Short mmCIF file of C-alpha atoms and ligand atoms in Angstrom, two decimals:
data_model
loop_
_atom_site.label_atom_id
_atom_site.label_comp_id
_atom_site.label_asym_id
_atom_site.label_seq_id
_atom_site.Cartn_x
_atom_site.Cartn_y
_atom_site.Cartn_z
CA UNK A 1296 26.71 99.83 70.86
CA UNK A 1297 24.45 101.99 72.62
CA UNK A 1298 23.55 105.68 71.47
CA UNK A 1299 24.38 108.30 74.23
CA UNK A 1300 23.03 111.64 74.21
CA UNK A 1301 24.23 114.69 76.03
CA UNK A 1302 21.41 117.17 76.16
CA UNK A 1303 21.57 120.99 76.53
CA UNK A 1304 19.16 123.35 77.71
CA UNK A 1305 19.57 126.88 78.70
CA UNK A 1306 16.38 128.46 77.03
CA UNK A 1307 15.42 130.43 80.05
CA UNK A 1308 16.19 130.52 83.82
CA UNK A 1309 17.26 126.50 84.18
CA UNK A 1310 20.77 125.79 82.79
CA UNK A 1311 20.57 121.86 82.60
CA UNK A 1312 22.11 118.97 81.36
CA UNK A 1313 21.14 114.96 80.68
CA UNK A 1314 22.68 111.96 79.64
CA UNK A 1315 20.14 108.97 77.88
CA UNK A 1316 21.66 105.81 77.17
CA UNK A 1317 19.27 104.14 74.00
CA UNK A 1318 16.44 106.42 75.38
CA UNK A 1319 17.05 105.60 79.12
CA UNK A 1320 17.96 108.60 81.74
CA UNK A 1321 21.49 107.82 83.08
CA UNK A 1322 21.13 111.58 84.90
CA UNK A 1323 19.81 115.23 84.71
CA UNK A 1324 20.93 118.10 86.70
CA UNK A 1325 19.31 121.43 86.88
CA UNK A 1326 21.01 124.51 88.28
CA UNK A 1327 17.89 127.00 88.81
CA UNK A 1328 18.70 130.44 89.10
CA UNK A 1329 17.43 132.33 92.03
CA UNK A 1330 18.99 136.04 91.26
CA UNK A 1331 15.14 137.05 89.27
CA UNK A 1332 13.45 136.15 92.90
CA UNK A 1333 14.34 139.63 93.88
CA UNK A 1334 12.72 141.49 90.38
CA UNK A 1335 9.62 139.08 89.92
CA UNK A 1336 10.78 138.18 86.72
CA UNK A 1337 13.08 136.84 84.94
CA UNK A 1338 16.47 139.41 84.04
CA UNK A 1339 17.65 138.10 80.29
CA UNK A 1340 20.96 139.98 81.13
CA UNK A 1341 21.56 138.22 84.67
CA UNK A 1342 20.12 134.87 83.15
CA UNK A 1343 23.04 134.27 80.13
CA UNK A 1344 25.57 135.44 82.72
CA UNK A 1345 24.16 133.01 85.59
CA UNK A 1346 24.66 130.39 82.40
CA UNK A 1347 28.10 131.18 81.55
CA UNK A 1348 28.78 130.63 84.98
CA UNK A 1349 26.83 127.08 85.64
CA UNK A 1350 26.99 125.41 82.11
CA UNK A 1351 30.61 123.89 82.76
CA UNK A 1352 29.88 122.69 86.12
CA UNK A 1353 26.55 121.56 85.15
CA UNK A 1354 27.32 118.61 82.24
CA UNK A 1355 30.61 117.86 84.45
CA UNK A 1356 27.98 116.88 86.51
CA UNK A 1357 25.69 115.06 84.22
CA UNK A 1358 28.35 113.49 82.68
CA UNK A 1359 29.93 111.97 85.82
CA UNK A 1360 26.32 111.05 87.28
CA UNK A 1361 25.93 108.83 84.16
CA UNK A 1362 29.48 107.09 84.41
CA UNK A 1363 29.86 108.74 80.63
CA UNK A 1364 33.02 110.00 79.51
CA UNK A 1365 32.56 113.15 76.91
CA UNK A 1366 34.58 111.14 74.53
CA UNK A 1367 31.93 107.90 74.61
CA UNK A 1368 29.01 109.93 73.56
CA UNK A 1369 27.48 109.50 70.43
CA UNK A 1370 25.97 113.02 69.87
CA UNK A 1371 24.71 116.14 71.60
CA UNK A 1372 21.69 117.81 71.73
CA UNK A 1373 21.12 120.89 72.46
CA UNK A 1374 18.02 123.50 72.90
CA UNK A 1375 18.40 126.45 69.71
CA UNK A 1376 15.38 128.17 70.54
CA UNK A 1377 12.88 129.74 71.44
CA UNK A 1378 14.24 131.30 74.59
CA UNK A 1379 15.76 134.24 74.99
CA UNK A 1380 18.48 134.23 72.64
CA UNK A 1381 21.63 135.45 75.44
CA UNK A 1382 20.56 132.33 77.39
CA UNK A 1383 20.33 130.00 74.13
CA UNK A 1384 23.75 131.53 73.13
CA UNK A 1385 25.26 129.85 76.11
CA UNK A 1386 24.29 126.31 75.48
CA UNK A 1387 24.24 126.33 71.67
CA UNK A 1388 28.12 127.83 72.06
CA UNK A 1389 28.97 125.46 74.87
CA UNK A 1390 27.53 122.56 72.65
CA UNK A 1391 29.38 123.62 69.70
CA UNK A 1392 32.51 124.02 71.66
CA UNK A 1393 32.23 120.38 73.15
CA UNK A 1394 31.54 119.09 69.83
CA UNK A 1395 34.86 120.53 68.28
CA UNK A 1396 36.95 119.17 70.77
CA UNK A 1397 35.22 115.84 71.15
CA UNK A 1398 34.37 115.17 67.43
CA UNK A 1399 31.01 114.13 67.77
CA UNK A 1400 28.19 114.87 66.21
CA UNK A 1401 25.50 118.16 66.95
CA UNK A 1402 21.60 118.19 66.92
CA UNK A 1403 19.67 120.78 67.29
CA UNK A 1404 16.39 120.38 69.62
CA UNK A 1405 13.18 123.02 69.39
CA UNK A 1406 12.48 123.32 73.23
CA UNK A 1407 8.86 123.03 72.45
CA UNK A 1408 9.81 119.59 71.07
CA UNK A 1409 11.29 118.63 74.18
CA UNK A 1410 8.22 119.26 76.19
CA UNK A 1411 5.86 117.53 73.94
CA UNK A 1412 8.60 114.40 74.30
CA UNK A 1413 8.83 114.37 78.00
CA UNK A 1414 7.00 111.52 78.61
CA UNK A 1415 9.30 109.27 76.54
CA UNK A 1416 12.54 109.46 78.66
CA UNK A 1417 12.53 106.59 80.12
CA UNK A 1418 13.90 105.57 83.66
CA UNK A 1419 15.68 102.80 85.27
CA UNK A 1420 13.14 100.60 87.85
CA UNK A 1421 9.75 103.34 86.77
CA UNK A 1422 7.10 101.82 84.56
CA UNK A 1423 7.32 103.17 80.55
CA UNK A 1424 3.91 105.08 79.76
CA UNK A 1425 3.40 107.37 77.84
CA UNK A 1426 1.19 108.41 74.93
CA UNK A 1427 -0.09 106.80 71.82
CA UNK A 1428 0.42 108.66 68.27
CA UNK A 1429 -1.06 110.74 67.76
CA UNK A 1430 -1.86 112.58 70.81
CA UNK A 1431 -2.73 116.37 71.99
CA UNK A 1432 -0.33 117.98 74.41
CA UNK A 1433 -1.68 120.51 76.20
CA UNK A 1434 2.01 122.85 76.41
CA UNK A 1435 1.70 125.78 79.31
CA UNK A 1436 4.70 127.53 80.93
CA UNK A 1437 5.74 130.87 81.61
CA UNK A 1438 6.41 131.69 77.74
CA UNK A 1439 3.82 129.23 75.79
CA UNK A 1440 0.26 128.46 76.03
CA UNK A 1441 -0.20 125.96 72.92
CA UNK A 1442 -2.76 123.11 72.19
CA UNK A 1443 -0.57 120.30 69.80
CA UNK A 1444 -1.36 117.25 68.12
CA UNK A 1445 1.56 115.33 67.76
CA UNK A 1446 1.68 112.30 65.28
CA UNK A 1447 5.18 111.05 65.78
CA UNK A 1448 8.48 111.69 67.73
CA UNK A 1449 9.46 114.20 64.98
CA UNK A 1450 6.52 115.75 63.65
CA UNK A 1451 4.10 117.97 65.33
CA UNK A 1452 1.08 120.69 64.63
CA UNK A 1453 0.47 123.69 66.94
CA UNK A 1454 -3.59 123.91 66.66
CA UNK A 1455 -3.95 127.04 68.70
CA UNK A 1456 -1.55 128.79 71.26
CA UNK A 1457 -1.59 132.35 72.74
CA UNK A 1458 -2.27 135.56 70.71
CA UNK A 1459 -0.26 137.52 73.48
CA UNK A 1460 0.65 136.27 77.30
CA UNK A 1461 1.19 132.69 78.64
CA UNK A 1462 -0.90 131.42 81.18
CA UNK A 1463 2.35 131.17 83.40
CA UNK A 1464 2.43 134.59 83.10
CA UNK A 1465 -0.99 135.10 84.00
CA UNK A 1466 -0.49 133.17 87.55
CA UNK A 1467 2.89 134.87 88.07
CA UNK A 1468 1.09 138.37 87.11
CA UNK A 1469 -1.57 137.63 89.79
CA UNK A 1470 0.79 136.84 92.71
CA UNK A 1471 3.18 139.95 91.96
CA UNK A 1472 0.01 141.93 92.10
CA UNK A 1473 -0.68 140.63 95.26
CA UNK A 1474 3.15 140.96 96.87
CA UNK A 1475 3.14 136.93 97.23
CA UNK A 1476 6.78 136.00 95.28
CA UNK A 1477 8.28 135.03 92.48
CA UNK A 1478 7.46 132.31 90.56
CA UNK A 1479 3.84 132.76 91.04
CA UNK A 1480 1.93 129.51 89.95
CA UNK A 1481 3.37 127.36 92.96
CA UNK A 1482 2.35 130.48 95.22
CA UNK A 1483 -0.92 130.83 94.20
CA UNK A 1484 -1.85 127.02 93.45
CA UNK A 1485 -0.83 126.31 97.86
CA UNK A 1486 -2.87 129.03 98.60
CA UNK A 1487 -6.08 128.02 96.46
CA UNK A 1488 -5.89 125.18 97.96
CA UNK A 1489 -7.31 127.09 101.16
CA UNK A 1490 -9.78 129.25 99.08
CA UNK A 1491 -13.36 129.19 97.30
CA UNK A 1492 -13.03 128.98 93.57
CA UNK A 1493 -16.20 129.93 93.12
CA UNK A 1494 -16.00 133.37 95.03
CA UNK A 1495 -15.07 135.75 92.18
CA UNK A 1496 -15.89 135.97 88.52
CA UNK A 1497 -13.48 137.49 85.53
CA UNK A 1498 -14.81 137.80 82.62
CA UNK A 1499 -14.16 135.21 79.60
CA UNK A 1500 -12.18 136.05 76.26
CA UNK A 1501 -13.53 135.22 73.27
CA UNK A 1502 -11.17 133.93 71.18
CA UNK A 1503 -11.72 132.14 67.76
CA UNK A 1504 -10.54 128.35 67.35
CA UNK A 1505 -8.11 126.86 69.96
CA UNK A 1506 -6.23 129.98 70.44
CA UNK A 1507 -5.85 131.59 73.82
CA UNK A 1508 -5.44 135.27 75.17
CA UNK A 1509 -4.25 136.11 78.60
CA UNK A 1510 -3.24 139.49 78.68
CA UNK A 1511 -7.00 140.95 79.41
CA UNK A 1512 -7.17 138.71 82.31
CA UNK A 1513 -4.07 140.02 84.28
CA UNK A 1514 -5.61 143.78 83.38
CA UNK A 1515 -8.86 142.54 84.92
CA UNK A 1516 -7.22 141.15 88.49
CA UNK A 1517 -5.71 144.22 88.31
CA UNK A 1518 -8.95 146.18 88.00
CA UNK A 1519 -10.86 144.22 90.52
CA UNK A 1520 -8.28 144.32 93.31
CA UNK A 1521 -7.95 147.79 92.91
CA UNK A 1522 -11.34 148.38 92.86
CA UNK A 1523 -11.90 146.41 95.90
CA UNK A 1524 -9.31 148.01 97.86
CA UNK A 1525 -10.34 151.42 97.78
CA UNK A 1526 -13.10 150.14 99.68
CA UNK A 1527 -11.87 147.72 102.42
CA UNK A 1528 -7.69 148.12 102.09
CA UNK A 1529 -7.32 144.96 104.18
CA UNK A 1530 -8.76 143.34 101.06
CA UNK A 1531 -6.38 141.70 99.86
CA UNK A 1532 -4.74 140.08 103.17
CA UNK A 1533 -8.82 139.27 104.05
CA UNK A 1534 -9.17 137.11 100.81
CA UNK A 1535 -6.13 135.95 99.43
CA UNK A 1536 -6.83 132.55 99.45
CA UNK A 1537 -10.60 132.93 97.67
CA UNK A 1538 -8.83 135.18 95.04
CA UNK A 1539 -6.01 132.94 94.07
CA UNK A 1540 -8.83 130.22 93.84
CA UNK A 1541 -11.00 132.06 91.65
CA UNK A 1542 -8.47 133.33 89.44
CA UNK A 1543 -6.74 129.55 89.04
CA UNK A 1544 -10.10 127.81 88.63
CA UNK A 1545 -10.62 130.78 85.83
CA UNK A 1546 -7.60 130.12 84.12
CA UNK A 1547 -8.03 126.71 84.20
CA UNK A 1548 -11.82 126.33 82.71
CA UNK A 1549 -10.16 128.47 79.66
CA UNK A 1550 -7.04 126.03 79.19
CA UNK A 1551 -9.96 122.89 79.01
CA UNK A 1552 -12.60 124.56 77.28
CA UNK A 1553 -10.05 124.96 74.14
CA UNK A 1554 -8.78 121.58 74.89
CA UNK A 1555 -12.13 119.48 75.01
CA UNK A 1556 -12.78 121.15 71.83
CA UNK A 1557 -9.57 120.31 70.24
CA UNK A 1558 -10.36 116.64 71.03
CA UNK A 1559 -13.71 116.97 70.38
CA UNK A 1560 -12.99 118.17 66.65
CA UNK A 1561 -10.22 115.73 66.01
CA UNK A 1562 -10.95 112.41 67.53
CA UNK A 1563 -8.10 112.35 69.54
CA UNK A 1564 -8.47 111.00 72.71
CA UNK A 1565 -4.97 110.25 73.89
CA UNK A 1566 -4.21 113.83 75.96
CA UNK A 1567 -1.32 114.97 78.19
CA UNK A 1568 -0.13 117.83 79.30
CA UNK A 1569 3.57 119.33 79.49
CA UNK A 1570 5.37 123.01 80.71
CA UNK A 1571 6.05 124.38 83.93
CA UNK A 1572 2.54 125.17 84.85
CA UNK A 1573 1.57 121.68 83.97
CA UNK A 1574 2.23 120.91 88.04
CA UNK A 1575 -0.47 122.65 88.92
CA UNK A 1576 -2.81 120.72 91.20
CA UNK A 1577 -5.51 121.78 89.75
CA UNK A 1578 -5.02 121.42 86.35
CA UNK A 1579 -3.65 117.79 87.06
CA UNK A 1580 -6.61 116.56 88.72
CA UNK A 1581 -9.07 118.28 85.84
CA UNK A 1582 -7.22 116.90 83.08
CA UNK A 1583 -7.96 113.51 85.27
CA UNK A 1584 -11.71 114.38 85.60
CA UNK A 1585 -12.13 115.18 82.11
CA UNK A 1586 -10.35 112.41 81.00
CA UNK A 1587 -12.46 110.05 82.80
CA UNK A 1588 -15.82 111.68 81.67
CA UNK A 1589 -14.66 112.12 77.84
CA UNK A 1590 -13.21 108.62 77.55
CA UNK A 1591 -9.82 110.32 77.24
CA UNK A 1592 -6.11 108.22 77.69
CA UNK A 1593 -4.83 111.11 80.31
CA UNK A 1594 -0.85 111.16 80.89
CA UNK A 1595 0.39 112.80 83.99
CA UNK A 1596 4.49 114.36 83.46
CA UNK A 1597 6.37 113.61 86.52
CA UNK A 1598 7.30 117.00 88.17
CA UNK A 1599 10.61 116.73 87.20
CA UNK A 1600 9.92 116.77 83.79
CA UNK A 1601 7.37 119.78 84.14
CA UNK A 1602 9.39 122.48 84.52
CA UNK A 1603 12.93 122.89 81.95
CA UNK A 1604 15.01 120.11 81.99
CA UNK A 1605 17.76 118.71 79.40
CA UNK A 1606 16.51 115.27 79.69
CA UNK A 1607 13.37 116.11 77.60
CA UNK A 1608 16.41 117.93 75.07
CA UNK A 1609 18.24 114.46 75.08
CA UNK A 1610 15.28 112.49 74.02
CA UNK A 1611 14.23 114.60 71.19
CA UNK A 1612 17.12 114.85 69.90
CA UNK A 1613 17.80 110.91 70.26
CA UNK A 1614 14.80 110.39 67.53
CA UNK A 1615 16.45 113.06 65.58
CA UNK A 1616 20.12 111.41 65.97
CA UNK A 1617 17.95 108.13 65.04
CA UNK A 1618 16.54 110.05 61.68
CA UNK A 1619 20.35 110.65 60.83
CA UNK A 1620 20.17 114.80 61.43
CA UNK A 1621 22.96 117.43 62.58
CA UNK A 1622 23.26 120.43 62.71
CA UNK A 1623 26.71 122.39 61.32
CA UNK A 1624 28.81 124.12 63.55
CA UNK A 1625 27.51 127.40 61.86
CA UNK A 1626 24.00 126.92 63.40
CA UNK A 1627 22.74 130.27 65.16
CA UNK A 1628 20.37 129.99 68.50
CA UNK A 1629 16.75 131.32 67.56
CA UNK A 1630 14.93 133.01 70.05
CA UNK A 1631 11.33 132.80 68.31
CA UNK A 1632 9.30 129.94 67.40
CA UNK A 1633 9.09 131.34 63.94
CA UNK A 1634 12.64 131.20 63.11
CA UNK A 1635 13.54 127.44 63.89
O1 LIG B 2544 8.35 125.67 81.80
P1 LIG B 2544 8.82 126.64 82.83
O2 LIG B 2544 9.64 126.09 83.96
O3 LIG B 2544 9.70 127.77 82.19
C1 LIG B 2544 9.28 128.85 81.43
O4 LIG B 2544 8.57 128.72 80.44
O5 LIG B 2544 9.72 129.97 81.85
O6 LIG B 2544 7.52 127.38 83.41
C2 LIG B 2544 7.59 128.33 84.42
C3 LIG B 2544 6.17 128.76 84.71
C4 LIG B 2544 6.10 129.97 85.65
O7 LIG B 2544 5.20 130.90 85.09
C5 LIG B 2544 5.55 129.35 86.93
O8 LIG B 2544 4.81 130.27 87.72
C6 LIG B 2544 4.68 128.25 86.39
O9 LIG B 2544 5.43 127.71 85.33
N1 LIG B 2544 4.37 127.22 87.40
C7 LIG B 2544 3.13 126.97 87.86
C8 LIG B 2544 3.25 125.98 88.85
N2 LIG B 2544 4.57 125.65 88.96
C9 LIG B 2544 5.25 126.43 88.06
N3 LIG B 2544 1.95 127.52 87.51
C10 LIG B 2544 0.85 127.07 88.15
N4 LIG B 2544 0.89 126.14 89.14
C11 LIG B 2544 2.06 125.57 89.51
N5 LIG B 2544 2.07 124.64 90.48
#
């Protein structure tokens, strides 16, 4: 009999479900939430109550997609943390609930996990690739910036990650500052496209090992635009393009530089990347370039995989199903890393 997974997600902004049949997608719906367009940001408050109102529809949804009744599945997985812990309490409640009332077992999935395992949902009629154990996973989004080596489905080392902001933050920092929109790393990569990434410099943190720091960049955008408009106010609309450029290509060098060195030191030359702001042109194509130059084994998420989705939840917790854990109905969400 097959194993069929239900996944869960609702760490952030995304309130998604997934249904994998022995590891194969069967479907995956995502209800995005655009009520934070109009702050810039996401609202914790509005995001659990958008939840609470899209979580029923949502696996009704993935459910009947797959053909899967509630009753046929074998377990369900579903995202504890971290997130922010309103928007986990949704989905780890839901899960729980749905458990009860189907008798069927629980298993709880760190969202990190998830990303790192995208690439191993596989999908009817698209060809299987993925990485080879053990591999680095470069893991950017709007809430981590992490370099991890990962030697099997279930066990993983962070080797560096961010000492304050995420590099999604960073790009969705630089387009508020600029009145562009909300999210900001789709915004800015289109219009870098269009610019000279060579134009302007920012200066470099110097951070020990593979950790990263973003924070100092945003406050340095911020210093050079305003500098630069108290002399020329049309600034900004003059050089959008070359500034979203500069600051990507800037961003960018410093997610590689700690990357080529994390491969570098450990050998391991089997490299992919995962997150939301891991469909970012640029990065995509560098991670190619490098890749080629280093001798590397690149891997290349789809873009539906990228951003939060409960399919990458259903296929971690498969291999944890498979290694025979659950999780007790008196499991809490955890909102940080620290507390899984
Ligand atoms: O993984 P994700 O969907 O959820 C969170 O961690 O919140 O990542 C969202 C982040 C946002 O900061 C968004 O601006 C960024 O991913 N992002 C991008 C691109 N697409 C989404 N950043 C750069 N380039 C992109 N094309």
């Amino acid at each position: 009999m097959a194993d069929i997974i239900l996944g869960i997600e609702s760490s952030c902004d995304d309130t998604s479900a997934a249904v994998i049949s022995d590891g194969v997608m069967l479907s995956n719906v995502i209800a995005s939430q655009d009520v934070h367009k109009a702050y810039g940001g996401v609202i914790p408050e509005l995001a659990s109550r958008a939840h609470q109102l899209n979580i029923v529809p949502v696996v009704s949804e993935a459910l009947a997609r797959a053909g899967v009744k509630a009753s046929e599945l074998s377990a369900i997985a579903f995202t504890r943390g971290p997130g922010l812990l309103g928007s986990l309490l949704v989905g780890t409640s839901f899960a729980k609930a749905l458990s009860v009332a189907v008798d069927c077992p629980l298993v709880e999935v760190n969202h990190l996990q998830g990303h790192l395992l995208a690439g191993f949902v596989q999908q009817k009629d698209v060809p299987f690739v993925h990485p080879k154990f053990p591999y680095l996973c470069l893991l950017v989004s709007g809430g981590n910036s992490q370099i991890v080596r990962v030697d099997s489905p279930l066990k993983f080392e962070i080797l560096g990650q961010t000492i304050d902001d995420a590099v999604g933050e960073a790009f969705d920092k630089c387009s508020k500052m600029m009145g562009l929109g909300y999210p900001g790393g789709p915004i800015v990569d289109r219009l870098a496209k269009q610019g000279n990434p060579t134009r302007f410099k920012f200066a470099k943190p110097h951070i020990p090992g593979y950790d990263y720091s973003f924070s100092g960049i945003k406050t340095s955008l911020l210093y050079f635009v305003r500098d630069q408009l108290a002399e020329n106010p049309s600034f900004m609309e003059e050089n959008k393009e070359d500034i979203c450029a500069s600051f990507q290509r800037h961003l960018i060098d410093i997610l590689m530089d700690k990357l080529i060195k994390a491969a570098r030191d450990t050998g391991i030359s089997e490299v992919t990347i995962g997150g939301g702001v891991s469909a970012n042109s640029e990065l995509r194509a560098r991670l190619q370039e490098e890749g080629r130059k280093r001798g590397w084994n690149t891997y290349l998420p789809e873009f539906k995989f990228t951003t939060d989705n409960a399919a990458m939840i259903a296929i971690a917790g498969y291999y944890h199903y498979l290694a025979g854990e659950r999780a007790s109905l008196s499991v809490a969400p955890a909102a940080r890393a620290a507390d899984l």
